[in-house]
Amino acid sequence: MKLSELLAGIQITTNQVSGDPEIHEVRYDSRAVQPGDLFVAIRGFETDGHKYIAAALEKGAAAIVCEQAEPGMPAVVTPSSRQALAQIGANRFGHPAEKLTMVGVTGTNGKTTSTYLIKHILESQGAKVGLIGTNQNLIGDEAIDTERTTPESYELHALFARMAEAGCTHCVMEVSSHSLVLDRVYGIRFAVGAFTNLTQDHLDFHHTMEEYRQAKAILFANCGKALINMDDPAGEKMLLDAKCPVETFSVKADSASIVAKDIRLHADSVDFVVSAEEGISRVHLGIPGGFSVANALTALGVCRALDIPLDKAAAALKTAHGVKGRIEVVPTDTDYTVLIDYAHSPDGVENVLRAVRGFTKGRVIALFGCGGDRDRTKRPKMGAIAARLADFCIVTSDNPRTEQPDAIIADILEGMKDSRTPKEVIANRPEAIHYALGMAQKDDTIVLMGKGHETYQEINHVKHHLDEREIVAAYFEK
């Protein structure tokens, strides 16, 4: 593809490239550059791509896209390399997002389950759906591993192209706050965007809750319709920031567009009545916990905005299943229950422990840690919540990354110092899981929190294999 074709629609300050070279491939990692490539220098978390322009040119890059360049360098200068990369991706792959009905879900918790439920409802109506999210990416039933919730923009458009080529009609994706601020979804028009909730997370990146909320709100400047959870304190501000027609959902306010009533929570499911202007429908969802009602309302509201009748969407949820790593039951053949959940924020821990408390006849045993190199202020909060809602706490390591596990655990314990809830500290996570399994009694529920779908533990930039399902299975084999 010619350089001029790749640069279509991009604001260019200066063009120092001679002619219109044919571009072999687009790279934003200088280590991957090959002769004839276009190198896009973007500013990242840990380094700045502009530092590697010389290395890219030495490897034979035909041109550079950047925000500042030396005179005489074969470079195209633009105000935002990140926005340029997103536009280049769209141009390179033929604007594939325009061939799909795009649905975006943002929020601290509930994104993954909500997107899976939306996909399930759409497929019940004959659509072929692509999914992009924390657990994995899907093209119909084909699974593709993912490194982050929302891929970098260039990979994102490549994925859209694969979806379109495979016959997908829709793409449902989790839209992280990072992806919105870092322009990974720049230029994408969503048919519907949904907001689930806002609770403390990622303050190492966003610094304040209001900055975090504003990042989420970017989605609603790029949507045809918005769906907002009015039970969340941030809902009112999100409503004001939306630049498109808005629908709302609630389990409390009758004034919302869709409302859940007559809610009944069971050990393995939820039942409720959903009410909207066009009538009411009964909903049964085989995923336990009060938050499952909110996730179901998110899915119902999105599909309703896509003109799927409420009664048909509600009926489809009867056959929906849970998501890996979200209140996932681990087979043990014992008289107690072992669950795995991705809860890694204060609100996530509270939600899952409240849900488990609702159906556990014995003790609730909470095993958890906190990730390193992330918001430290949430650690004591998570410790305090676990100590308040669990009968026994086991504090362990999660993904310490470049921090010392003992230092992370010390932060967690600060929030538990005034609690009388018994606890044990075991930094080695497999050993901690073995301890939990060994102490469990009839009717207890062990909740392994933090890892969820993950099958690794990240230590000093290296991902070591760690699958909690395998650890539990190996314990019983012995």
Short mmCIF file of C-alpha atoms in Angstrom, two decimals:
data_model
loop_
_atom_site.label_atom_id
_atom_site.label_comp_id
_atom_site.label_asym_id
_atom_site.label_seq_id
_atom_site.Cartn_x
_atom_site.Cartn_y
_atom_site.Cartn_z
CA MET A 1 0.00 0.00 0.00
CA LYS A 2 1.25 3.48 -0.85
CA LEU A 3 2.22 5.80 1.98
CA SER A 4 -0.34 8.37 0.81
CA GLU A 5 -3.11 5.77 1.08
CA LEU A 6 -2.09 4.89 4.63
CA LEU A 7 -2.01 8.56 5.60
CA ALA A 8 -5.48 9.42 4.25
CA GLY A 9 -7.47 11.44 6.78
CA ILE A 10 -4.50 12.16 9.07
CA GLN A 11 -3.63 15.71 10.12
CA ILE A 12 -0.10 16.30 8.81
CA THR A 13 2.05 19.15 10.07
CA THR A 14 5.12 18.41 7.93
CA ASN A 15 5.90 15.79 5.28
CA GLN A 16 9.64 15.23 4.72
CA VAL A 17 9.27 11.97 2.77
CA SER A 18 10.38 12.03 -0.86
CA GLY A 19 7.83 10.66 -3.29
CA ASP A 20 5.14 8.18 -2.34
CA PRO A 21 6.89 4.92 -1.34
CA GLU A 22 5.20 1.53 -1.25
CA ILE A 23 4.93 0.41 2.37
CA HIS A 24 5.56 -3.22 3.25
CA GLU A 25 4.07 -3.22 6.76
CA VAL A 26 3.25 -0.84 9.61
CA ARG A 27 5.21 -1.14 12.88
CA TYR A 28 5.18 0.72 16.17
CA ASP A 29 7.83 -1.50 17.78
CA SER A 30 11.23 -0.66 16.29
CA ARG A 31 12.50 -4.18 17.04
CA ALA A 32 10.07 -5.58 14.47
CA VAL A 33 10.93 -3.13 11.67
CA GLN A 34 11.97 -4.61 8.31
CA PRO A 35 13.07 -2.90 5.07
CA GLY A 36 10.24 -0.97 3.48
CA ASP A 37 8.16 -0.67 6.66
CA LEU A 38 6.47 2.40 8.08
CA PHE A 39 7.48 3.04 11.70
CA VAL A 40 5.01 4.94 13.88
CA ALA A 41 6.69 6.43 16.95
CA ILE A 42 4.21 6.52 19.84
CA ARG A 43 4.75 7.61 23.41
CA GLY A 44 4.17 4.67 25.78
CA PHE A 45 4.04 4.04 29.53
CA GLU A 46 7.68 3.15 30.01
CA THR A 47 9.40 4.60 26.96
CA ASP A 48 8.97 6.93 24.00
CA GLY A 49 8.99 5.54 20.47
CA HIS A 50 10.74 8.67 19.27
CA LYS A 51 13.91 7.38 20.94
CA TYR A 52 13.97 4.48 18.47
CA ILE A 53 13.49 6.35 15.21
CA ALA A 54 17.20 6.07 14.35
CA ALA A 55 17.11 2.31 15.02
CA ALA A 56 14.06 1.94 12.75
CA LEU A 57 15.79 3.83 9.96
CA GLU A 58 18.91 1.68 10.34
CA LYS A 59 16.72 -1.38 9.85
CA GLY A 60 15.41 0.03 6.58
CA ALA A 61 12.19 1.82 7.49
CA ALA A 62 10.91 3.63 4.38
CA ALA A 63 9.25 6.37 6.41
CA ILE A 64 8.47 7.50 9.93
CA VAL A 65 5.27 8.89 11.42
CA CYS A 66 6.03 10.91 14.55
CA GLU A 67 5.27 14.06 16.53
CA GLN A 68 8.72 15.62 16.09
CA ALA A 69 11.49 14.93 13.60
CA GLU A 70 14.99 16.06 12.70
CA PRO A 71 15.30 18.06 9.43
CA GLY A 72 15.97 15.82 6.43
CA MET A 73 14.59 12.72 8.12
CA PRO A 74 12.05 10.80 5.96
CA ALA A 75 9.29 11.61 8.39
CA VAL A 76 5.65 12.63 8.44
CA VAL A 77 4.98 14.85 11.46
CA THR A 78 1.51 14.83 13.04
CA PRO A 79 0.09 16.27 16.26
CA SER A 80 -0.78 12.79 17.61
CA SER A 81 1.04 9.62 16.61
CA ARG A 82 -1.51 7.54 18.49
CA GLN A 83 -4.44 8.97 16.55
CA ALA A 84 -2.41 8.58 13.37
CA LEU A 85 -1.76 4.89 14.14
CA ALA A 86 -5.49 4.31 14.61
CA GLN A 87 -6.30 5.99 11.29
CA ILE A 88 -3.47 4.13 9.54
CA GLY A 89 -4.91 0.85 10.85
CA ALA A 90 -8.36 1.72 9.55
CA ASN A 91 -6.90 2.69 6.15
CA ARG A 92 -4.64 -0.38 5.93
CA PHE A 93 -7.46 -2.85 6.54
CA GLY A 94 -10.20 -1.11 4.56
CA HIS A 95 -12.14 0.47 7.42
CA PRO A 96 -13.48 -2.86 8.70
CA ALA A 97 -15.25 -1.38 11.76
CA GLU A 98 -17.64 0.34 9.34
CA LYS A 99 -18.69 -3.10 8.07
CA LEU A 100 -19.71 -4.23 11.59
CA THR A 101 -22.33 -3.10 14.06
CA MET A 102 -20.05 -1.98 16.87
CA VAL A 103 -21.03 -2.31 20.55
CA GLY A 104 -18.75 -0.97 23.30
CA VAL A 105 -19.06 -1.64 27.05
CA THR A 106 -17.06 0.39 29.55
CA GLY A 107 -16.96 0.42 33.36
CA THR A 108 -14.85 -0.93 36.21
CA ASN A 109 -16.71 -4.20 36.75
CA GLY A 110 -19.15 -6.26 34.73
CA LYS A 111 -17.69 -5.60 31.28
CA THR A 112 -16.67 -9.17 30.50
CA THR A 113 -19.89 -10.88 31.58
CA SER A 114 -22.04 -8.19 29.95
CA THR A 115 -20.27 -8.55 26.60
CA TYR A 116 -20.67 -12.33 26.67
CA LEU A 117 -24.39 -11.96 27.44
CA ILE A 118 -24.82 -9.44 24.60
CA LYS A 119 -23.04 -11.82 22.23
CA HIS A 120 -25.29 -14.68 23.36
CA ILE A 121 -28.49 -12.69 22.78
CA LEU A 122 -27.37 -11.45 19.35
CA GLU A 123 -26.45 -14.99 18.27
CA SER A 124 -29.84 -16.24 19.42
CA GLN A 125 -31.28 -13.90 16.77
CA GLY A 126 -29.06 -15.28 14.01
CA ALA A 127 -26.16 -12.82 14.11
CA LYS A 128 -22.51 -13.87 13.86
CA VAL A 129 -20.64 -11.96 16.54
CA GLY A 130 -17.02 -11.07 17.21
CA LEU A 131 -15.97 -10.32 20.79
CA ILE A 132 -12.97 -8.43 22.17
CA GLY A 133 -12.23 -8.50 25.87
CA THR A 134 -10.25 -9.40 28.94
CA ASN A 135 -10.66 -13.17 28.75
CA GLN A 136 -10.11 -13.69 25.06
CA ASN A 137 -11.07 -12.45 21.63
CA LEU A 138 -13.63 -14.42 19.65
CA ILE A 139 -14.58 -14.56 16.00
CA GLY A 140 -17.83 -16.47 16.29
CA ASP A 141 -16.64 -19.54 18.19
CA GLU A 142 -12.96 -19.20 17.22
CA ALA A 143 -10.91 -18.13 20.25
CA ILE A 144 -7.89 -15.84 19.99
CA ASP A 145 -5.67 -15.14 22.99
CA THR A 146 -5.29 -11.53 24.10
CA GLU A 147 -2.65 -9.62 26.08
CA ARG A 148 -4.82 -6.70 27.17
CA THR A 149 -8.51 -5.81 27.47
CA THR A 150 -8.42 -3.56 24.39
CA PRO A 151 -5.62 -4.24 21.86
CA GLU A 152 -3.51 -1.46 20.33
CA SER A 153 -5.37 0.32 17.53
CA TYR A 154 -3.51 -1.30 14.62
CA GLU A 155 -4.13 -4.83 15.93
CA LEU A 156 -7.70 -3.84 16.66
CA HIS A 157 -8.42 -2.96 13.03
CA ALA A 158 -6.66 -6.13 11.88
CA LEU A 159 -9.01 -8.06 14.17
CA PHE A 160 -12.06 -6.21 12.83
CA ALA A 161 -10.96 -7.17 9.32
CA ARG A 162 -10.74 -10.85 10.30
CA MET A 163 -14.22 -10.62 11.80
CA ALA A 164 -15.69 -9.00 8.70
CA GLU A 165 -14.01 -11.55 6.42
CA ALA A 166 -15.42 -14.38 8.55
CA GLY A 167 -18.94 -13.04 8.08
CA CYS A 168 -19.45 -11.36 11.44
CA THR A 169 -22.29 -8.86 11.52
CA HIS A 170 -21.52 -7.45 14.96
CA CYS A 171 -18.52 -6.80 17.21
CA VAL A 172 -19.05 -6.52 20.96
CA MET A 173 -16.03 -5.23 22.85
CA GLU A 174 -14.89 -4.19 26.28
CA VAL A 175 -13.59 -0.65 26.06
CA SER A 176 -11.08 0.07 28.81
CA SER A 177 -10.35 3.52 30.17
CA HIS A 178 -6.74 3.12 29.01
CA SER A 179 -7.87 2.44 25.45
CA LEU A 180 -10.03 5.56 25.42
CA VAL A 181 -7.31 7.87 26.77
CA LEU A 182 -4.59 6.30 24.61
CA ASP A 183 -6.67 6.53 21.40
CA ARG A 184 -6.78 2.79 20.76
CA VAL A 185 -10.42 3.15 19.71
CA TYR A 186 -9.96 6.56 18.09
CA GLY A 187 -12.19 7.03 15.05
CA ILE A 188 -14.42 4.03 15.77
CA ARG A 189 -18.13 4.78 15.72
CA PHE A 190 -20.12 2.58 18.09
CA ALA A 191 -23.78 1.87 17.39
CA VAL A 192 -24.30 1.49 21.15
CA GLY A 193 -22.03 2.25 24.10
CA ALA A 194 -22.84 1.06 27.63
CA PHE A 195 -21.61 2.13 31.08
CA THR A 196 -21.73 -0.48 33.86
CA ASN A 197 -20.24 1.23 36.94
CA LEU A 198 -17.29 3.19 38.30
CA THR A 199 -15.34 2.04 41.35
CA GLN A 200 -11.74 2.49 42.43
CA ASP A 201 -9.21 0.99 40.03
CA HIS A 202 -6.34 2.15 37.80
CA LEU A 203 -5.63 5.26 39.90
CA ASP A 204 -1.94 4.66 39.23
CA PHE A 205 -2.78 5.79 35.68
CA HIS A 206 -5.72 8.17 36.05
CA HIS A 207 -4.71 9.67 39.44
CA THR A 208 -8.24 10.69 40.52
CA MET A 209 -11.69 9.12 40.31
CA GLU A 210 -12.98 12.08 38.31
CA GLU A 211 -10.15 11.71 35.79
CA TYR A 212 -11.00 8.00 35.62
CA ARG A 213 -14.69 8.82 35.05
CA GLN A 214 -13.87 11.35 32.33
CA ALA A 215 -11.81 8.69 30.56
CA LYS A 216 -14.84 6.38 30.50
CA ALA A 217 -17.05 9.23 29.27
CA ILE A 218 -14.99 9.56 26.07
CA LEU A 219 -16.89 6.53 24.74
CA PHE A 220 -20.17 8.44 24.77
CA ALA A 221 -18.87 11.08 22.40
CA ASN A 222 -18.50 8.37 19.75
CA CYS A 223 -21.79 6.48 19.96
CA GLY A 224 -25.10 6.45 18.14
CA LYS A 225 -26.87 5.51 21.39
CA ALA A 226 -25.76 5.25 25.02
CA LEU A 227 -26.92 3.00 27.86
CA ILE A 228 -26.09 4.14 31.39
CA ASN A 229 -26.45 2.50 34.80
CA MET A 230 -28.35 5.03 36.91
CA ASP A 231 -27.74 3.06 40.12
CA ASP A 232 -24.08 4.03 39.99
CA PRO A 233 -23.13 7.39 41.57
CA ALA A 234 -21.30 8.35 38.37
CA GLY A 235 -24.39 7.70 36.24
CA GLU A 236 -25.76 11.26 36.44
CA LYS A 237 -22.47 12.80 35.27
CA MET A 238 -22.17 10.20 32.50
CA LEU A 239 -25.69 11.16 31.42
CA LEU A 240 -24.66 14.82 31.15
CA ASP A 241 -21.48 13.99 29.23
CA ALA A 242 -23.19 11.80 26.64
CA LYS A 243 -23.31 13.36 23.17
CA CYS A 244 -26.02 11.05 21.85
CA PRO A 245 -29.51 9.74 22.74
CA VAL A 246 -29.40 7.91 26.09
CA GLU A 247 -31.27 4.94 27.56
CA THR A 248 -30.89 4.05 31.24
CA PHE A 249 -31.24 0.99 33.47
CA SER A 250 -31.76 0.49 37.19
CA VAL A 251 -32.83 -1.91 39.92
CA LYS A 252 -34.02 1.04 42.03
CA ALA A 253 -35.43 3.86 39.93
CA ASP A 254 -38.73 3.33 38.11
CA SER A 255 -37.87 6.31 35.92
CA ALA A 256 -35.12 4.37 34.11
CA SER A 257 -35.73 3.06 30.59
CA ILE A 258 -35.51 -0.53 31.80
CA VAL A 259 -35.94 -1.62 35.42
CA ALA A 260 -35.44 -4.92 37.26
CA LYS A 261 -38.11 -5.83 39.80
CA ASP A 262 -39.05 -8.82 41.95
CA ILE A 263 -35.41 -9.91 42.15
CA ARG A 264 -34.75 -13.38 43.55
CA LEU A 265 -31.20 -14.57 44.21
CA HIS A 266 -30.36 -18.27 44.27
CA ALA A 267 -27.15 -20.23 44.84
CA ASP A 268 -26.68 -20.80 41.12
CA SER A 269 -28.87 -18.22 39.39
CA VAL A 270 -30.97 -15.06 39.53
CA ASP A 271 -34.60 -14.47 38.59
CA PHE A 272 -36.28 -11.11 38.07
CA VAL A 273 -38.87 -9.23 36.06
CA VAL A 274 -37.60 -6.63 33.59
CA SER A 275 -39.92 -3.73 32.89
CA ALA A 276 -39.76 -1.28 29.98
CA GLU A 277 -42.11 0.98 28.07
CA GLU A 278 -43.17 -1.86 25.77
CA GLY A 279 -44.02 -4.26 28.59
CA ILE A 280 -42.52 -6.72 31.06
CA SER A 281 -40.63 -10.00 30.69
CA ARG A 282 -39.38 -12.61 33.12
CA VAL A 283 -35.64 -13.25 33.20
CA HIS A 284 -33.76 -16.30 34.43
CA LEU A 285 -29.96 -16.17 34.31
CA GLY A 286 -27.81 -19.07 35.47
CA ILE A 287 -25.14 -16.85 37.06
CA PRO A 288 -25.48 -16.11 40.80
CA GLY A 289 -25.12 -12.79 42.59
CA GLY A 290 -26.91 -9.47 42.72
CA PHE A 291 -24.44 -7.98 40.23
CA SER A 292 -25.67 -10.55 37.69
CA VAL A 293 -28.92 -8.60 37.55
CA ALA A 294 -27.01 -5.44 36.57
CA ASN A 295 -25.03 -7.37 33.96
CA ALA A 296 -28.24 -8.82 32.54
CA LEU A 297 -29.82 -5.35 32.38
CA THR A 298 -26.74 -4.07 30.52
CA ALA A 299 -27.13 -6.83 27.94
CA LEU A 300 -30.90 -6.40 27.66
CA GLY A 301 -30.56 -2.62 27.31
CA VAL A 302 -27.91 -2.85 24.60
CA CYS A 303 -29.88 -5.40 22.58
CA ARG A 304 -33.03 -3.37 23.00
CA ALA A 305 -31.13 -0.37 21.58
CA LEU A 306 -30.24 -2.62 18.64
CA ASP A 307 -33.97 -3.20 18.06
CA ILE A 308 -34.15 -6.73 19.48
CA PRO A 309 -37.53 -7.12 21.23
CA LEU A 310 -37.19 -7.24 25.01
CA ASP A 311 -39.11 -10.51 25.35
CA LYS A 312 -36.81 -12.27 22.85
CA ALA A 313 -33.67 -10.95 24.55
CA ALA A 314 -35.00 -12.02 27.96
CA ALA A 315 -35.83 -15.49 26.68
CA ALA A 316 -32.30 -15.87 25.26
CA LEU A 317 -30.73 -15.31 28.69
CA LYS A 318 -32.25 -18.57 29.93
CA THR A 319 -29.61 -20.47 27.98
CA ALA A 320 -26.66 -18.18 28.76
CA HIS A 321 -23.76 -19.60 30.75
CA GLY A 322 -21.20 -18.07 33.06
CA VAL A 323 -17.81 -16.76 31.98
CA LYS A 324 -14.50 -18.39 32.83
CA GLY A 325 -13.05 -16.80 35.94
CA ARG A 326 -16.27 -15.08 36.99
CA ILE A 327 -17.77 -16.95 39.99
CA GLU A 328 -16.51 -20.09 38.28
CA VAL A 329 -17.15 -23.32 40.16
CA VAL A 330 -14.10 -25.60 40.29
CA PRO A 331 -15.03 -29.33 40.31
CA THR A 332 -13.79 -30.94 43.54
CA ASP A 333 -16.26 -33.74 44.43
CA THR A 334 -16.26 -32.55 48.05
CA ASP A 335 -18.90 -31.30 50.48
CA TYR A 336 -17.60 -27.72 50.16
CA THR A 337 -17.43 -25.33 47.20
CA VAL A 338 -14.41 -23.77 45.48
CA LEU A 339 -14.95 -20.68 43.31
CA ILE A 340 -12.56 -18.67 41.14
CA ASP A 341 -13.30 -15.00 40.49
CA TYR A 342 -11.41 -12.15 38.83
CA ALA A 343 -12.29 -9.67 41.63
CA HIS A 344 -9.26 -7.38 41.91
CA SER A 345 -10.76 -4.07 43.05
CA PRO A 346 -12.51 -3.07 46.30
CA ASP A 347 -15.92 -3.10 44.63
CA GLY A 348 -15.20 -6.40 42.89
CA VAL A 349 -14.21 -8.06 46.18
CA GLU A 350 -17.31 -6.71 47.93
CA ASN A 351 -19.63 -7.82 45.13
CA VAL A 352 -18.38 -11.37 44.96
CA LEU A 353 -18.19 -11.89 48.72
CA ARG A 354 -21.71 -10.53 49.20
CA ALA A 355 -22.95 -12.83 46.48
CA VAL A 356 -21.21 -15.86 48.02
CA ARG A 357 -22.42 -14.92 51.50
CA GLY A 358 -25.96 -15.06 50.16
CA PHE A 359 -25.85 -18.78 49.40
CA THR A 360 -23.14 -20.21 51.67
CA LYS A 361 -24.40 -22.27 54.61
CA GLY A 362 -20.95 -22.67 56.18
CA ARG A 363 -17.96 -20.32 56.24
CA VAL A 364 -16.81 -17.99 53.50
CA ILE A 365 -13.04 -18.37 53.09
CA ALA A 366 -11.54 -15.51 51.06
CA LEU A 367 -8.13 -15.97 49.42
CA PHE A 368 -6.74 -12.90 47.67
CA GLY A 369 -3.81 -10.57 47.03
CA CYS A 370 -3.21 -7.38 45.05
CA GLY A 371 -1.25 -6.72 41.88
CA GLY A 372 2.09 -4.94 42.05
CA ASP A 373 2.94 -1.71 40.20
CA ARG A 374 -0.69 -0.64 40.43
CA ASP A 375 -2.80 1.62 42.65
CA ARG A 376 -1.55 1.05 46.21
CA THR A 377 -4.45 2.88 47.85
CA LYS A 378 -6.92 0.11 47.02
CA ARG A 379 -4.91 -2.56 48.89
CA PRO A 380 -5.96 -1.74 52.48
CA LYS A 381 -9.52 -1.17 51.25
CA MET A 382 -9.64 -4.66 49.76
CA GLY A 383 -8.22 -6.08 53.00
CA ALA A 384 -10.85 -4.29 55.10
CA ILE A 385 -13.71 -5.45 52.86
CA ALA A 386 -12.53 -9.08 52.88
CA ALA A 387 -12.15 -9.04 56.66
CA ARG A 388 -15.66 -7.62 57.04
CA LEU A 389 -17.44 -10.03 54.70
CA ALA A 390 -15.46 -13.28 55.01
CA ASP A 391 -15.23 -15.67 57.98
CA PHE A 392 -11.57 -16.43 57.29
CA CYS A 393 -9.03 -14.60 55.11
CA ILE A 394 -5.92 -15.94 53.44
CA VAL A 395 -3.72 -13.12 52.17
CA THR A 396 -1.36 -14.16 49.40
CA SER A 397 0.40 -12.94 46.25
CA ASP A 398 -1.30 -12.00 42.99
CA ASN A 399 0.81 -10.54 40.16
CA PRO A 400 3.60 -8.82 42.12
CA ARG A 401 5.26 -7.64 38.91
CA THR A 402 8.33 -5.65 40.02
CA GLU A 403 7.25 -5.21 43.66
CA GLN A 404 8.11 -7.47 46.58
CA PRO A 405 5.09 -9.65 47.53
CA ASP A 406 5.69 -9.02 51.25
CA ALA A 407 5.43 -5.25 50.71
CA ILE A 408 2.12 -5.63 48.87
CA ILE A 409 0.78 -7.91 51.59
CA ALA A 410 1.80 -5.38 54.24
CA ASP A 411 -0.37 -2.77 52.51
CA ILE A 412 -3.31 -5.19 52.49
CA LEU A 413 -2.88 -6.06 56.17
CA GLU A 414 -3.00 -2.38 57.11
CA GLY A 415 -6.70 -2.45 56.27
CA MET A 416 -7.27 -5.57 58.38
CA LYS A 417 -5.48 -4.53 61.57
CA ASP A 418 -8.65 -3.62 63.47
CA SER A 419 -10.60 -6.71 62.40
CA ARG A 420 -11.14 -9.80 64.53
CA THR A 421 -11.66 -11.98 61.47
CA PRO A 422 -9.07 -14.78 61.61
CA LYS A 423 -6.49 -14.69 58.84
CA GLU A 424 -3.39 -16.42 57.55
CA VAL A 425 -0.61 -14.91 55.45
CA ILE A 426 0.98 -17.24 52.89
CA ALA A 427 2.80 -15.37 50.12
CA ASN A 428 3.23 -18.43 47.88
CA ARG A 429 -0.11 -18.65 46.09
CA PRO A 430 -0.15 -22.44 45.41
CA GLU A 431 0.69 -23.07 49.06
CA ALA A 432 -2.05 -20.66 50.10
CA ILE A 433 -4.58 -22.52 47.95
CA HIS A 434 -3.50 -25.84 49.46
CA TYR A 435 -3.95 -24.35 52.93
CA ALA A 436 -7.48 -23.20 52.07
CA LEU A 437 -8.43 -26.61 50.68
CA GLY A 438 -6.99 -28.32 53.75
CA MET A 439 -8.95 -26.22 56.24
CA ALA A 440 -12.31 -26.27 54.44
CA GLN A 441 -15.25 -28.00 56.09
CA LYS A 442 -18.71 -29.13 55.00
CA ASP A 443 -20.81 -26.33 53.43
CA ASP A 444 -17.90 -23.86 53.32
CA THR A 445 -17.18 -21.80 50.20
CA ILE A 446 -13.59 -20.96 49.25
CA VAL A 447 -13.31 -17.93 46.96
CA LEU A 448 -10.01 -17.63 45.08
CA MET A 449 -10.00 -13.96 44.04
CA GLY A 450 -7.87 -11.94 41.68
CA LYS A 451 -6.67 -14.35 38.99
CA GLY A 452 -9.96 -15.32 37.38
CA HIS A 453 -9.30 -16.39 33.79
CA GLU A 454 -5.54 -15.75 34.08
CA THR A 455 -3.24 -18.75 33.92
CA TYR A 456 -0.02 -17.03 34.94
CA GLN A 457 1.67 -15.03 37.67
CA GLU A 458 3.73 -12.05 36.52
CA ILE A 459 7.01 -11.53 38.39
CA ASN A 460 9.65 -9.05 37.19
CA HIS A 461 8.16 -8.83 33.68
CA VAL A 462 8.09 -12.65 33.31
CA LYS A 463 4.81 -14.57 33.21
CA HIS A 464 5.09 -17.88 35.06
CA HIS A 465 2.43 -20.51 34.48
CA LEU A 466 -0.10 -20.62 37.31
CA ASP A 467 -3.59 -22.01 36.74
CA GLU A 468 -5.64 -22.22 39.91
CA ARG A 469 -7.82 -24.96 38.41
CA GLU A 470 -4.73 -27.13 37.95
CA ILE A 471 -3.55 -26.38 41.49
CA VAL A 472 -6.91 -27.48 42.94
CA ALA A 473 -7.01 -30.60 40.75
CA ALA A 474 -3.43 -31.56 41.70
CA TYR A 475 -4.24 -31.18 45.39
CA PHE A 476 -7.03 -33.75 45.17
CA GLU A 477 -4.98 -36.11 43.01
CA LYS A 478 -2.53 -36.35 45.91
#
